[in-house]
Amino acid sequence: MLLIGLTGSISTGKSTVSKILSKDHALPIIDADQLAREVVEVGTPGHTSIVRYFSESTPGLLNEDGTLNRAVLGRRVFGDDPERRKDRGVLNGIVHPLVRKEMYKAIAYHYLSGAWAVVLDIPLLFESSFDLICGAVLVVSVSSPEVQLGRLLARDAHLTREDAEKRVASQMSIQEKVERCDRVFGGARGRGAAISNDGSVEELRKGVTSAVEGLKAGRDGWWKWMLWGLPPVAGVVGARVLAENWWRRECWLKERERVEAKL
Ligand SMILES: CC(C)(COP(=O)(O)OP(=O)(O)OC[C@H]1O[C@@H](n2cnc3c(N)ncnc32)[C@H](O)[C@@H]1O)[C@@H](O)C(=O)NCCC(=O)NCCS
Ligand SMILES: Nc1ncnc2c1ncn2[C@@H]1O[C@H](COP(=O)(O)OP(=O)(O)OP(=O)(O)O)[C@@H](O)[C@H]1O
């Protein structure tokens, strides 16, 4: 089963692409944002840990029904200053291992149900190194920061422009994500595609379809059934993909360091 990592920057269109992949291409989606909500519901260990660390120093952290006030927590953790970075690190340290566990469970479920591929919709795909287990990566990009911010503000009316800018600044830049996708997964390897979302949703749909057709070629036939029927073979193929992704990432990081040192 092919693991397709889907990422981008905030509000560049990952969920829109997910919907297209699910509706037009019948691909199962594992949504990290959704799992990150489920693992902090009231009564979960995630909720308890967040309340223990943040509640005293964060007025209004909890709504009346005990659920997290996500806008308040967002203001506490998003931004580029050291305090926010530290708090974001703490929140990530609580939520990410729980999400990771749920992701592996969902991957196992889709493997057993015989899907040829599953999409891992993860905003922090590269930051969390989850890309290393992916057989292919799609990055949804928007080239104008104004368009990106405009879409974010239109969708999340409760955010101020400053909130929105802080959220954008809390992630790796979209240019870096596109470059990493191209250098580690793309080129002759044919396992990476940057999908531009500068135009209409219909144009986006065309870009998605062309990327999926490229990935599907040769992967939805006897090969899929062999990997499904022989788990040890699937294990060897998976280990090879992991090693190759790691090696290509290391080469790219070293090359980038050399270029930066020359500047
Ligand atoms: C801070 C929280 C409560 C804000 O919730 P809110 O409902 O306002 O936003 P939501 O969860 O829908 O996230 C919206 C987008 O923000 C970005 N984002 C979320 N968390 C992070 C983070 N830790 N670092 C950088 N960007 C992030 C992503 O692009 C995401 O798609 C929430 O984002 C959270 O719990 N984040 C930590 C967990 C996390 O990393 N989730 C991302 C997927 S694992
Ligand atoms: N091509 C487009 N033209 C106009 N609006 C769009 C386009 N693509 C997406 N949008 C809108 O932009 C907003 C952000 O898109 P979407 O929710 O898919 O982004 P996302 O990357 O999943 O965001 P997040 O990182 O916050 O989860 C949504 O309201 C969506 O309907």
PDB file of C-alpha atoms and ligand atoms in Angstrom, residues 9-17 33 123 151-152 155 197 199-201 204, ligand 2:
ATOM      1  CA  SER A   9       1.293  25.569   4.656  1.00  0.00           C
ATOM      2  CA  ILE A  10      -1.703  26.702   6.680  1.00  0.00           C
ATOM      3  CA  SER A  11      -4.752  27.345   4.446  1.00  0.00           C
ATOM      4  CA  THR A  12      -2.967  26.571   1.174  1.00  0.00           C
ATOM      5  CA  GLY A  13      -5.669  23.984   0.438  1.00  0.00           C
ATOM      6  CA  LYS A  14      -4.806  20.589   1.993  1.00  0.00           C
ATOM      7  CA  SER A  15      -8.388  19.883   3.092  1.00  0.00           C
ATOM      8  CA  THR A  16      -9.704  20.940  -0.319  1.00  0.00           C
ATOM      9  CA  VAL A  17      -7.242  18.532  -1.978  1.00  0.00           C
ATOM     10  CA  ASP A  33      -5.864  17.809  12.329  1.00  0.00           C
ATOM     11  CA  PRO A 123       0.252  19.928   8.038  1.00  0.00           C
ATOM     12  CA  ARG A 151      -8.327  32.535   2.472  1.00  0.00           C
ATOM     13  CA  LEU A 152      -7.398  31.839   6.085  1.00  0.00           C
ATOM     14  CA  ARG A 155     -12.488  30.686   6.560  1.00  0.00           C
ATOM     15  CA  ASN A 197      -3.447  26.288  -5.738  1.00  0.00           C
ATOM     16  CA  GLY A 199      -6.140  29.543  -9.347  1.00  0.00           C
ATOM     17  CA  SER A 200      -9.671  28.177  -9.065  1.00  0.00           C
ATOM     18  CA  VAL A 201     -10.754  24.950  -7.374  1.00  0.00           C
ATOM     19  CA  LEU A 204      -6.678  22.601  -8.529  1.00  0.00           C
TER      20      LEU A 204
HETATM   21  N1  LIG B   2      -8.540  27.483  -5.264  1.00  0.00           N
HETATM   22  C1  LIG B   2      -9.243  28.067  -4.302  1.00  0.00           C
HETATM   23  N2  LIG B   2      -9.942  29.204  -4.543  1.00  0.00           N
HETATM   24  C2  LIG B   2     -10.651  29.815  -3.564  1.00  0.00           C
HETATM   25  N3  LIG B   2     -10.730  29.371  -2.290  1.00  0.00           N
HETATM   26  C3  LIG B   2     -10.051  28.246  -1.993  1.00  0.00           C
HETATM   27  C4  LIG B   2      -9.274  27.536  -2.972  1.00  0.00           C
HETATM   28  N4  LIG B   2      -8.706  26.463  -2.363  1.00  0.00           N
HETATM   29  C5  LIG B   2      -9.101  26.498  -1.074  1.00  0.00           C
HETATM   30  N5  LIG B   2      -9.899  27.556  -0.841  1.00  0.00           N
HETATM   31  C6  LIG B   2     -10.510  27.959   0.433  1.00  0.00           C
HETATM   32  O1  LIG B   2      -9.430  28.397   1.271  1.00  0.00           O
HETATM   33  C7  LIG B   2      -9.643  27.989   2.616  1.00  0.00           C
HETATM   34  C8  LIG B   2      -8.433  27.156   3.076  1.00  0.00           C
HETATM   35  O2  LIG B   2      -8.444  25.920   2.356  1.00  0.00           O
HETATM   36  P1  LIG B   2      -8.286  24.540   3.128  1.00  0.00           P
HETATM   37  O3  LIG B   2      -9.157  24.497   4.333  1.00  0.00           O
HETATM   38  O4  LIG B   2      -8.417  23.454   2.118  1.00  0.00           O
HETATM   39  O5  LIG B   2      -6.746  24.696   3.567  1.00  0.00           O
HETATM   40  P2  LIG B   2      -5.870  23.804   4.544  1.00  0.00           P
HETATM   41  O6  LIG B   2      -4.501  23.808   3.962  1.00  0.00           O
HETATM   42  O7  LIG B   2      -6.507  22.488   4.779  1.00  0.00           O
HETATM   43  O8  LIG B   2      -5.918  24.677   5.873  1.00  0.00           O
HETATM   44  P3  LIG B   2      -5.389  24.327   7.380  1.00  0.00           P
HETATM   45  O9  LIG B   2      -3.910  24.264   7.305  1.00  0.00           O
HETATM   46  O10 LIG B   2      -5.830  25.470   8.193  1.00  0.00           O
HETATM   47  O11 LIG B   2      -6.052  23.054   7.775  1.00  0.00           O
HETATM   48  C9  LIG B   2     -10.970  27.215   2.643  1.00  0.00           C
HETATM   49  O12 LIG B   2     -11.997  28.085   3.040  1.00  0.00           O
HETATM   50  C10 LIG B   2     -11.154  26.787   1.181  1.00  0.00           C
HETATM   51  O13 LIG B   2     -12.519  26.633   0.830  1.00  0.00           O
END
